[in-house]
PDB file of C-alpha atoms in Angstrom:
ATOM      1  CA  MET A  29     -90.723  -0.975 -16.586  1.00 49.00           C
ATOM      2  CA  SER A  30     -91.710  -0.230 -13.013  1.00 49.00           C
ATOM      3  CA  SER A  31     -94.552   1.738 -11.423  1.00 53.00           C
ATOM      4  CA  SER A  32     -92.061   4.484 -10.551  1.00 58.00           C
ATOM      5  CA  PHE A  33     -91.268   4.827 -14.267  1.00 56.00           C
ATOM      6  CA  ALA A  34     -94.969   5.294 -15.045  1.00 53.00           C
ATOM      7  CA  THR A  35     -95.296   7.909 -12.303  1.00 56.00           C
ATOM      8  CA  ASP A  36     -92.235   9.855 -13.488  1.00 58.00           C
ATOM      9  CA  PHE A  37     -93.367   9.695 -17.114  1.00 58.00           C
ATOM     10  CA  ALA A  38     -96.879  10.892 -16.267  1.00 54.00           C
ATOM     11  CA  LEU A  39     -95.410  13.986 -14.580  1.00 53.00           C
ATOM     12  CA  LEU A  40     -93.547  14.862 -17.800  1.00 54.00           C
ATOM     13  CA  LEU A  41     -96.721  14.915 -19.892  1.00 58.00           C
ATOM     14  CA  GLN A  42     -98.119  18.341 -20.684  1.00 55.00           C
ATOM     15  CA  PRO A  43    -101.653  19.038 -19.414  1.00 56.00           C
ATOM     16  CA  GLY A  44    -104.226  17.788 -21.903  1.00 53.00           C
ATOM     17  CA  ASP A  45    -105.562  20.285 -24.453  1.00 53.00           C
ATOM     18  CA  LEU A  46    -108.994  19.478 -25.894  1.00 50.00           C
ATOM     19  CA  ASN A  47    -107.929  20.976 -29.232  1.00 56.00           C
ATOM     20  CA  GLU A  48    -104.726  18.953 -29.549  1.00 61.00           C
ATOM     21  CA  LEU A  49    -104.208  15.224 -29.771  1.00 62.00           C
ATOM     22  CA  GLN A  50    -101.328  13.613 -27.906  1.00 71.00           C
ATOM     23  CA  THR A  51    -100.196  10.135 -28.890  1.00 75.00           C
ATOM     24  CA  ILE A  52     -98.194   7.993 -26.474  1.00 76.00           C
ATOM     25  CA  VAL A  53     -96.504   4.907 -27.895  1.00 77.00           C
ATOM     26  CA  LEU A  54     -95.539   2.011 -25.605  1.00 74.00           C
ATOM     27  CA  CYS A  55     -93.209  -0.323 -27.438  1.00 73.00           C
ATOM     28  CA  ASN A  56     -91.309  -2.795 -25.291  1.00 68.00           C
ATOM     29  CA  GLU A  57     -90.831  -4.835 -28.449  1.00 59.00           C
ATOM     30  CA  SER A  58     -90.692  -8.586 -28.136  1.00 57.00           C
ATOM     31  CA  ASP A  59     -92.703 -11.556 -29.281  1.00 54.00           C
ATOM     32  CA  THR A  60     -93.422 -12.778 -25.771  1.00 61.00           C
ATOM     33  CA  THR A  61     -96.750 -12.594 -23.959  1.00 59.00           C
ATOM     34  CA  THR A  62     -94.919 -11.217 -20.906  1.00 68.00           C
ATOM     35  CA  ASN A  63     -93.841  -8.070 -22.730  1.00 69.00           C
ATOM     36  CA  ASP A  64     -97.257  -7.719 -24.387  1.00 71.00           C
ATOM     37  CA  ARG A  65     -98.809  -7.751 -20.928  1.00 72.00           C
ATOM     38  CA  GLU A  66     -96.211  -5.286 -19.601  1.00 74.00           C
ATOM     39  CA  ASN A  67     -96.927  -2.775 -22.384  1.00 71.00           C
ATOM     40  CA  LEU A  68    -100.636  -2.954 -21.636  1.00 70.00           C
ATOM     41  CA  ARG A  69    -100.128  -2.706 -17.866  1.00 73.00           C
ATOM     42  CA  LEU A  70     -98.009   0.416 -18.242  1.00 74.00           C
ATOM     43  CA  GLY A  71    -100.621   1.979 -20.537  1.00 70.00           C
ATOM     44  CA  LEU A  72    -103.378   1.375 -17.996  1.00 70.00           C
ATOM     45  CA  GLU A  73    -101.234   2.857 -15.241  1.00 72.00           C
ATOM     46  CA  LEU A  74    -100.488   5.978 -17.294  1.00 69.00           C
ATOM     47  CA  VAL A  75    -104.198   6.497 -17.982  1.00 64.00           C
ATOM     48  CA  SER A  76    -104.869   6.504 -14.242  1.00 64.00           C
ATOM     49  CA  LEU A  77    -101.970   8.873 -13.492  1.00 60.00           C
ATOM     50  CA  ALA A  78    -101.980  11.339 -16.370  1.00 55.00           C
ATOM     51  CA  ASP A  79    -104.354  14.215 -17.010  1.00 52.00           C
ATOM     52  CA  GLN A  80    -106.722  12.943 -19.711  1.00 55.00           C
ATOM     53  CA  GLY A  81    -107.198  15.609 -22.396  1.00 57.00           C
ATOM     54  CA  GLN A  82    -107.133  14.259 -25.948  1.00 62.00           C
ATOM     55  CA  ARG A  83    -104.785  11.294 -25.502  1.00 68.00           C
ATOM     56  CA  GLN A  84    -104.486   7.967 -27.204  1.00 72.00           C
ATOM     57  CA  PHE A  85    -102.144   5.112 -26.317  1.00 72.00           C
ATOM     58  CA  LEU A  86    -100.600   2.933 -29.015  1.00 76.00           C
ATOM     59  CA  ILE A  87     -99.668  -0.395 -27.430  1.00 74.00           C
ATOM     60  CA  PHE A  88     -97.253  -2.797 -29.143  1.00 75.00           C
ATOM     61  CA  GLN A  89     -98.673  -6.332 -29.186  1.00 73.00           C
ATOM     62  CA  SER A  90     -96.995  -9.209 -30.988  1.00 71.00           C
ATOM     63  CA  THR A  91    -100.251 -10.968 -31.871  1.00 69.00           C
ATOM     64  CA  ARG A  92    -103.986 -10.252 -31.972  1.00 62.00           C
ATOM     65  CA  ASN A  93    -104.660 -13.607 -30.343  1.00 63.00           C
ATOM     66  CA  GLY A  94    -105.524 -13.075 -26.671  1.00 59.00           C
ATOM     67  CA  TYR A  95    -105.177  -9.254 -26.727  1.00 55.00           C
ATOM     68  CA  ALA A  96    -108.658  -8.662 -25.255  1.00 50.00           C
ATOM     69  CA  ALA A  97    -107.998 -11.278 -22.582  1.00 53.00           C
ATOM     70  CA  LEU A  98    -105.041  -9.232 -21.329  1.00 56.00           C
ATOM     71  CA  LEU A  99    -107.354  -6.322 -20.451  1.00 55.00           C
ATOM     72  CA  PRO A 100    -108.444  -6.427 -16.812  1.00 51.00           C
ATOM     73  CA  THR A 101    -112.226  -6.398 -16.362  1.00 45.00           C
ATOM     74  CA  ASN A 102    -112.187  -2.921 -14.808  1.00 47.00           C
ATOM     75  CA  ALA A 103    -110.254  -1.538 -17.800  1.00 48.00           C
ATOM     76  CA  ILE A 104    -112.837  -2.277 -20.501  1.00 43.00           C
ATOM     77  CA  ALA A 105    -114.397   1.178 -20.121  1.00 43.00           C
ATOM     78  CA  THR A 106    -111.115   2.899 -21.005  1.00 48.00           C
ATOM     79  CA  SER A 107    -109.956   0.350 -23.561  1.00 51.00           C
ATOM     80  CA  ARG A 108    -111.181   2.495 -26.470  1.00 56.00           C
ATOM     81  CA  ARG A 109    -108.254   4.811 -25.688  1.00 62.00           C
ATOM     82  CA  PHE A 110    -105.878   1.921 -26.434  1.00 65.00           C
ATOM     83  CA  HIS A 111    -104.961   0.859 -29.941  1.00 70.00           C
ATOM     84  CA  ALA A 112    -102.752  -2.170 -30.493  1.00 71.00           C
ATOM     85  CA  PHE A 113    -100.213  -2.194 -33.327  1.00 72.00           C
ATOM     86  CA  GLY A 114     -97.440  -4.403 -34.677  1.00 69.00           C
ATOM     87  CA  MET A 115     -99.513  -7.583 -34.631  1.00 68.00           C
ATOM     88  CA  ILE A 116     -98.356 -10.250 -37.056  1.00 61.00           C
ATOM     89  CA  GLU A 117    -101.899 -10.807 -38.373  1.00 59.00           C
ATOM     90  CA  ASP A 118    -102.092  -7.186 -39.531  1.00 60.00           C
ATOM     91  CA  LEU A 119     -98.599  -7.061 -40.977  1.00 56.00           C
ATOM     92  CA  HIS A 120     -99.356  -9.983 -43.280  1.00 53.00           C
ATOM     93  CA  SER A 121    -102.826  -8.912 -44.393  1.00 55.00           C
ATOM     94  CA  TRP A 122    -103.284  -9.055 -48.167  1.00 49.00           C
ATOM     95  CA  SER A 123    -105.669  -6.112 -47.957  1.00 50.00           C
ATOM     96  CA  ILE A 124    -102.893  -3.959 -46.491  1.00 52.00           C
ATOM     97  CA  LEU A 125    -100.223  -5.248 -48.869  1.00 50.00           C
ATOM     98  CA  LEU A 126    -102.350  -4.498 -51.938  1.00 49.00           C
ATOM     99  CA  HIS A 127    -103.788  -1.127 -50.748  1.00 59.00           C
ATOM    100  CA  GLU A 128    -107.286  -2.473 -51.391  1.00 65.00           C
ATOM    101  CA  SER A 129    -109.019  -0.760 -48.475  1.00 66.00           C
ATOM    102  CA  GLU A 130    -106.982   2.444 -48.780  1.00 72.00           C
ATOM    103  CA  ASP A 131    -107.722   2.703 -52.526  1.00 85.00           C
ATOM    104  CA  ARG A 132    -111.464   2.451 -51.976  1.00 88.00           C
ATOM    105  CA  ILE A 133    -111.388   5.265 -49.424  1.00 92.00           C
ATOM    106  CA  ALA A 134    -108.802   7.252 -51.404  1.00 93.00           C
ATOM    107  CA  SER A 135    -110.886   7.187 -54.598  1.00 93.00           C
ATOM    108  CA  ALA A 136    -113.975   8.232 -52.622  1.00 93.00           C
ATOM    109  CA  ILE A 137    -112.048  11.138 -51.047  1.00 94.00           C
ATOM    110  CA  HIS A 138    -110.925  12.226 -54.510  1.00 94.00           C
ATOM    111  CA  GLU A 139    -114.429  11.940 -55.970  1.00 93.00           C
ATOM    112  CA  ASP A 140    -115.756  14.170 -53.178  1.00 93.00           C
ATOM    113  CA  TYR A 141    -113.009  16.719 -53.956  1.00 93.00           C
ATOM    114  CA  VAL A 142    -113.907  16.647 -57.681  1.00 94.00           C
ATOM    115  CA  GLU A 143    -117.558  17.200 -56.784  1.00 92.00           C
ATOM    116  CA  HIS A 144    -116.628  20.482 -55.058  1.00 91.00           C
ATOM    117  CA  HIS A 145    -113.672  21.688 -57.111  1.00 92.00           C
ATOM    118  CA  GLY A 146    -113.548  19.737 -60.385  1.00 93.00           C
ATOM    119  CA  GLY A 147    -110.650  17.666 -61.712  1.00 91.00           C
ATOM    120  CA  ASP A 148    -109.810  14.353 -63.359  1.00 93.00           C
ATOM    121  CA  ALA A 149    -111.595  11.093 -62.594  1.00 92.00           C
ATOM    122  CA  TRP A 150    -109.734   8.606 -60.386  1.00 91.00           C
ATOM    123  CA  GLU A 151    -109.128   6.238 -63.305  1.00 89.00           C
ATOM    124  CA  ILE A 152    -107.023   8.784 -65.206  1.00 92.00           C
ATOM    125  CA  LEU A 153    -105.511  10.564 -62.204  1.00 92.00           C
ATOM    126  CA  PRO A 154    -101.681  10.599 -62.256  1.00 91.00           C
ATOM    127  CA  GLU A 155    -100.161   8.105 -59.816  1.00 89.00           C
ATOM    128  CA  TYR A 156     -98.601  10.903 -57.743  1.00 88.00           C
ATOM    129  CA  PHE A 157    -102.039  12.323 -56.887  1.00 91.00           C
ATOM    130  CA  LYS A 158    -103.469   8.854 -56.283  1.00 91.00           C
ATOM    131  CA  GLU A 159    -100.693   8.239 -53.768  1.00 91.00           C
ATOM    132  CA  SER A 160    -101.473  11.534 -52.024  1.00 93.00           C
ATOM    133  CA  ASN A 161    -105.112  10.472 -51.650  1.00 94.00           C
ATOM    134  CA  ARG A 162    -103.942   7.094 -50.320  1.00 92.00           C
ATOM    135  CA  HIS A 163    -101.969   8.901 -47.622  1.00 93.00           C
ATOM    136  CA  ALA A 164    -105.111  10.831 -46.675  1.00 95.00           C
ATOM    137  CA  ALA A 165    -107.123   7.592 -46.576  1.00 94.00           C
ATOM    138  CA  ASP A 166    -104.492   5.856 -44.466  1.00 92.00           C
ATOM    139  CA  HIS A 167    -104.733   8.697 -41.926  1.00 94.00           C
ATOM    140  CA  VAL A 168    -108.513   8.462 -41.462  1.00 95.00           C
ATOM    141  CA  PRO A 169    -108.293   5.901 -38.595  1.00 92.00           C
ATOM    142  CA  VAL A 170    -105.741   8.145 -36.840  1.00 93.00           C
ATOM    143  CA  LYS A 171    -108.151  11.090 -36.886  1.00 95.00           C
ATOM    144  CA  LEU A 172    -111.025   8.933 -35.677  1.00 95.00           C
ATOM    145  CA  ARG A 173    -108.959   7.501 -32.819  1.00 91.00           C
ATOM    146  CA  GLY A 174    -108.212  11.053 -31.700  1.00 90.00           C
ATOM    147  CA  LEU A 175    -111.940  11.444 -31.000  1.00 92.00           C
ATOM    148  CA  GLY A 176    -112.380   8.025 -29.439  1.00 91.00           C
ATOM    149  CA  TYR A 177    -114.055   6.641 -32.591  1.00 94.00           C
ATOM    150  CA  HIS A 178    -113.163   3.858 -34.994  1.00 93.00           C
ATOM    151  CA  ASP A 179    -114.388   2.675 -38.380  1.00 92.00           C
ATOM    152  CA  ALA A 180    -115.683  -0.837 -38.970  1.00 91.00           C
ATOM    153  CA  PRO A 181    -117.984  -2.759 -41.338  1.00 91.00           C
ATOM    154  CA  LEU A 182    -121.579  -1.531 -41.077  1.00 92.00           C
ATOM    155  CA  ARG A 183    -123.501  -2.996 -38.149  1.00 83.00           C
ATOM    156  CA  THR A 184    -127.296  -3.103 -38.289  1.00 75.00           C
ATOM    157  CA  LEU A 185    -127.885  -2.824 -34.532  1.00 83.00           C
ATOM    158  CA  MET A 186    -125.108  -0.367 -33.689  1.00 87.00           C
ATOM    159  CA  PRO A 187    -125.773   3.404 -34.021  1.00 92.00           C
ATOM    160  CA  ARG A 188    -123.086   4.964 -36.196  1.00 94.00           C
ATOM    161  CA  ILE A 189    -121.733   8.511 -36.159  1.00 96.00           C
ATOM    162  CA  LYS A 190    -123.382  10.351 -39.070  1.00 95.00           C
ATOM    163  CA  LYS A 191    -121.942  13.818 -38.455  1.00 96.00           C
ATOM    164  CA  PHE A 192    -119.304  15.470 -36.300  1.00 98.00           C
ATOM    165  CA  SER A 193    -119.658  18.382 -33.905  1.00 97.00           C
ATOM    166  CA  ASP A 194    -118.059  21.705 -34.830  1.00 97.00           C
ATOM    167  CA  ALA A 195    -115.265  21.103 -32.288  1.00 96.00           C
ATOM    168  CA  GLU A 196    -114.589  17.633 -33.720  1.00 96.00           C
ATOM    169  CA  LYS A 197    -114.499  18.975 -37.280  1.00 97.00           C
ATOM    170  CA  LEU A 198    -112.034  21.692 -36.279  1.00 96.00           C
ATOM    171  CA  LEU A 199    -109.707  19.229 -34.542  1.00 95.00           C
ATOM    172  CA  MET A 200    -109.691  16.803 -37.462  1.00 96.00           C
ATOM    173  CA  ALA A 201    -109.348  19.568 -40.063  1.00 97.00           C
ATOM    174  CA  LYS A 202    -106.224  20.792 -38.247  1.00 96.00           C
ATOM    175  CA  MET A 203    -104.891  17.220 -38.143  1.00 96.00           C
ATOM    176  CA  GLU A 204    -105.494  16.846 -41.883  1.00 97.00           C
ATOM    177  CA  HIS A 205    -103.658  20.085 -42.656  1.00 97.00           C
ATOM    178  CA  GLU A 206    -100.686  19.007 -40.539  1.00 96.00           C
ATOM    179  CA  ARG A 207    -100.683  15.600 -42.270  1.00 96.00           C
ATOM    180  CA  TRP A 208    -100.811  17.257 -45.695  1.00 96.00           C
ATOM    181  CA  CYS A 209     -97.948  19.621 -44.814  1.00 97.00           C
ATOM    182  CA  SER A 210     -95.827  16.712 -43.550  1.00 96.00           C
ATOM    183  CA  GLU A 211     -96.485  14.798 -46.769  1.00 96.00           C
ATOM    184  CA  ARG A 212     -95.386  17.770 -48.880  1.00 96.00           C
ATOM    185  CA  TRP A 213     -92.277  18.568 -46.794  1.00 96.00           C
ATOM    186  CA  LEU A 214     -91.130  14.939 -46.983  1.00 94.00           C
ATOM    187  CA  ASP A 215     -91.608  15.010 -50.750  1.00 93.00           C
ATOM    188  CA  GLY A 216     -89.320  18.021 -51.154  1.00 95.00           C
ATOM    189  CA  TRP A 217     -91.887  20.803 -51.455  1.00 96.00           C
ATOM    190  CA  GLU A 218     -91.087  24.336 -50.334  1.00 97.00           C
ATOM    191  CA  LEU A 219     -93.069  27.343 -49.157  1.00 97.00           C
ATOM    192  CA  GLY A 220     -93.490  30.129 -51.692  1.00 96.00           C
ATOM    193  CA  PRO A 221     -95.709  33.139 -52.464  1.00 95.00           C
ATOM    194  CA  GLU A 222     -97.557  31.249 -55.241  1.00 95.00           C
ATOM    195  CA  THR A 223     -98.262  27.555 -55.706  1.00 95.00           C
ATOM    196  CA  ASN A 224     -96.341  25.878 -58.548  1.00 96.00           C
ATOM    197  CA  ARG A 225     -96.789  22.105 -58.697  1.00 91.00           C
ATOM    198  CA  LYS A 226     -94.038  21.570 -61.264  1.00 92.00           C
ATOM    199  CA  LEU A 227     -91.508  23.306 -58.996  1.00 96.00           C
ATOM    200  CA  LYS A 228     -93.017  21.777 -55.834  1.00 96.00           C
ATOM    201  CA  ILE A 229     -93.803  25.153 -54.303  1.00 97.00           C
ATOM    202  CA  SER A 230     -96.939  25.826 -52.253  1.00 97.00           C
ATOM    203  CA  LYS A 231     -98.265  28.910 -50.526  1.00 96.00           C
ATOM    204  CA  ASP A 232    -100.200  26.697 -48.110  1.00 97.00           C
ATOM    205  CA  LEU A 233     -97.214  25.122 -46.314  1.00 97.00           C
ATOM    206  CA  VAL A 234     -97.900  27.192 -43.216  1.00 97.00           C
ATOM    207  CA  SER A 235     -99.528  26.627 -39.840  1.00 96.00           C
ATOM    208  CA  TRP A 236    -103.304  26.355 -39.654  1.00 96.00           C
ATOM    209  CA  GLU A 237    -103.569  29.875 -38.261  1.00 95.00           C
ATOM    210  CA  GLU A 238    -101.526  31.290 -41.182  1.00 96.00           C
ATOM    211  CA  LEU A 239    -103.511  29.633 -43.995  1.00 95.00           C
ATOM    212  CA  PRO A 240    -104.725  32.070 -46.672  1.00 91.00           C
ATOM    213  CA  SER A 241    -108.402  32.923 -46.217  1.00 89.00           C
ATOM    214  CA  GLY A 242    -110.656  30.200 -47.567  1.00 91.00           C
ATOM    215  CA  GLU A 243    -107.995  27.511 -47.965  1.00 92.00           C
ATOM    216  CA  GLU A 244    -109.043  25.735 -44.778  1.00 95.00           C
ATOM    217  CA  LYS A 245    -112.411  25.042 -46.428  1.00 95.00           C
ATOM    218  CA  LYS A 246    -110.956  22.044 -48.310  1.00 94.00           C
ATOM    219  CA  ASP A 247    -109.946  20.376 -45.042  1.00 97.00           C
ATOM    220  CA  PHE A 248    -113.392  20.937 -43.526  1.00 97.00           C
ATOM    221  CA  GLU A 249    -115.065  19.537 -46.654  1.00 97.00           C
ATOM    222  CA  GLN A 250    -113.023  16.334 -46.445  1.00 96.00           C
ATOM    223  CA  ILE A 251    -113.795  15.867 -42.744  1.00 98.00           C
ATOM    224  CA  GLU A 252    -117.518  16.557 -43.144  1.00 97.00           C
ATOM    225  CA  ALA A 253    -117.665  13.990 -45.975  1.00 97.00           C
ATOM    226  CA  LEU A 254    -116.002  11.150 -44.006  1.00 97.00           C
ATOM    227  CA  PRO A 255    -119.202   9.538 -42.635  1.00 97.00           C
ATOM    228  CA  LYS A 256    -120.703   9.516 -46.157  1.00 95.00           C
ATOM    229  CA  ILE A 257    -117.471   8.305 -47.780  1.00 94.00           C
ATOM    230  CA  LEU A 258    -117.094   5.398 -45.374  1.00 94.00           C
ATOM    231  CA  HIS A 259    -120.777   4.497 -45.696  1.00 94.00           C
ATOM    232  CA  GLN A 260    -120.399   4.299 -49.479  1.00 90.00           C
ATOM    233  CA  ILE A 261    -117.862   1.501 -49.102  1.00 89.00           C
ATOM    234  CA  GLY A 262    -119.816  -0.374 -46.454  1.00 90.00           C
ATOM    235  CA  ARG A 263    -118.166   1.008 -43.335  1.00 92.00           C
ATOM    236  CA  GLY A 264    -119.399   3.124 -40.452  1.00 94.00           C
ATOM    237  CA  ILE A 265    -117.951   5.250 -37.663  1.00 96.00           C
ATOM    238  CA  TYR A 266    -118.580   3.959 -34.135  1.00 95.00           C
ATOM    239  CA  ARG A 267    -117.666   4.858 -30.567  1.00 90.00           C
TER     240      ARG A 267
END
């Protein structure tokens, strides 16, 4: 992939919108260090060419070993916009295979929902609803990356994000609604005038702007609770 390719691609990108997140995936897939380096080089070049806005770059890397060493010294400041994926160490993690981390966050998300709206405890929740909460938990890092944040084990000397700004909450609430709609569409749900779970019909399968009055409150509640939820399981949100 040449410099001319990066230049042409940058011109195709829409101007950045602070209320919308754009994700650019660079996946010259191979298990060689050469291609790992090429993916990263192209990402750095696009950052310098493209209007910034709310953009994140997902960079395919075959292994975690040596990833930081591939970053040029002058790129460290922008490296938080890059997120590596596809690394063999992550693909074979027992935590991922067994949903351990996702279940801890998912159960905490559900408990926060029950606190506001009532419902069954996690232990007796039907598997379908547990899986829906797991999807929400799995999407938390995506939302955080959209703001330039990440979650990690609690660090004594590092200041963590304890609350989001109104603009950040709005952006992530919209992302959560879009994620929820995608989950329902893929599971065969349809839009209807009244919600009927048995028939997989929901009145909320609409754009954010078309949501019935008050329904967006659930998305805001989940987003506002994220710092507390992550703290409960020993994790924090950091820049």
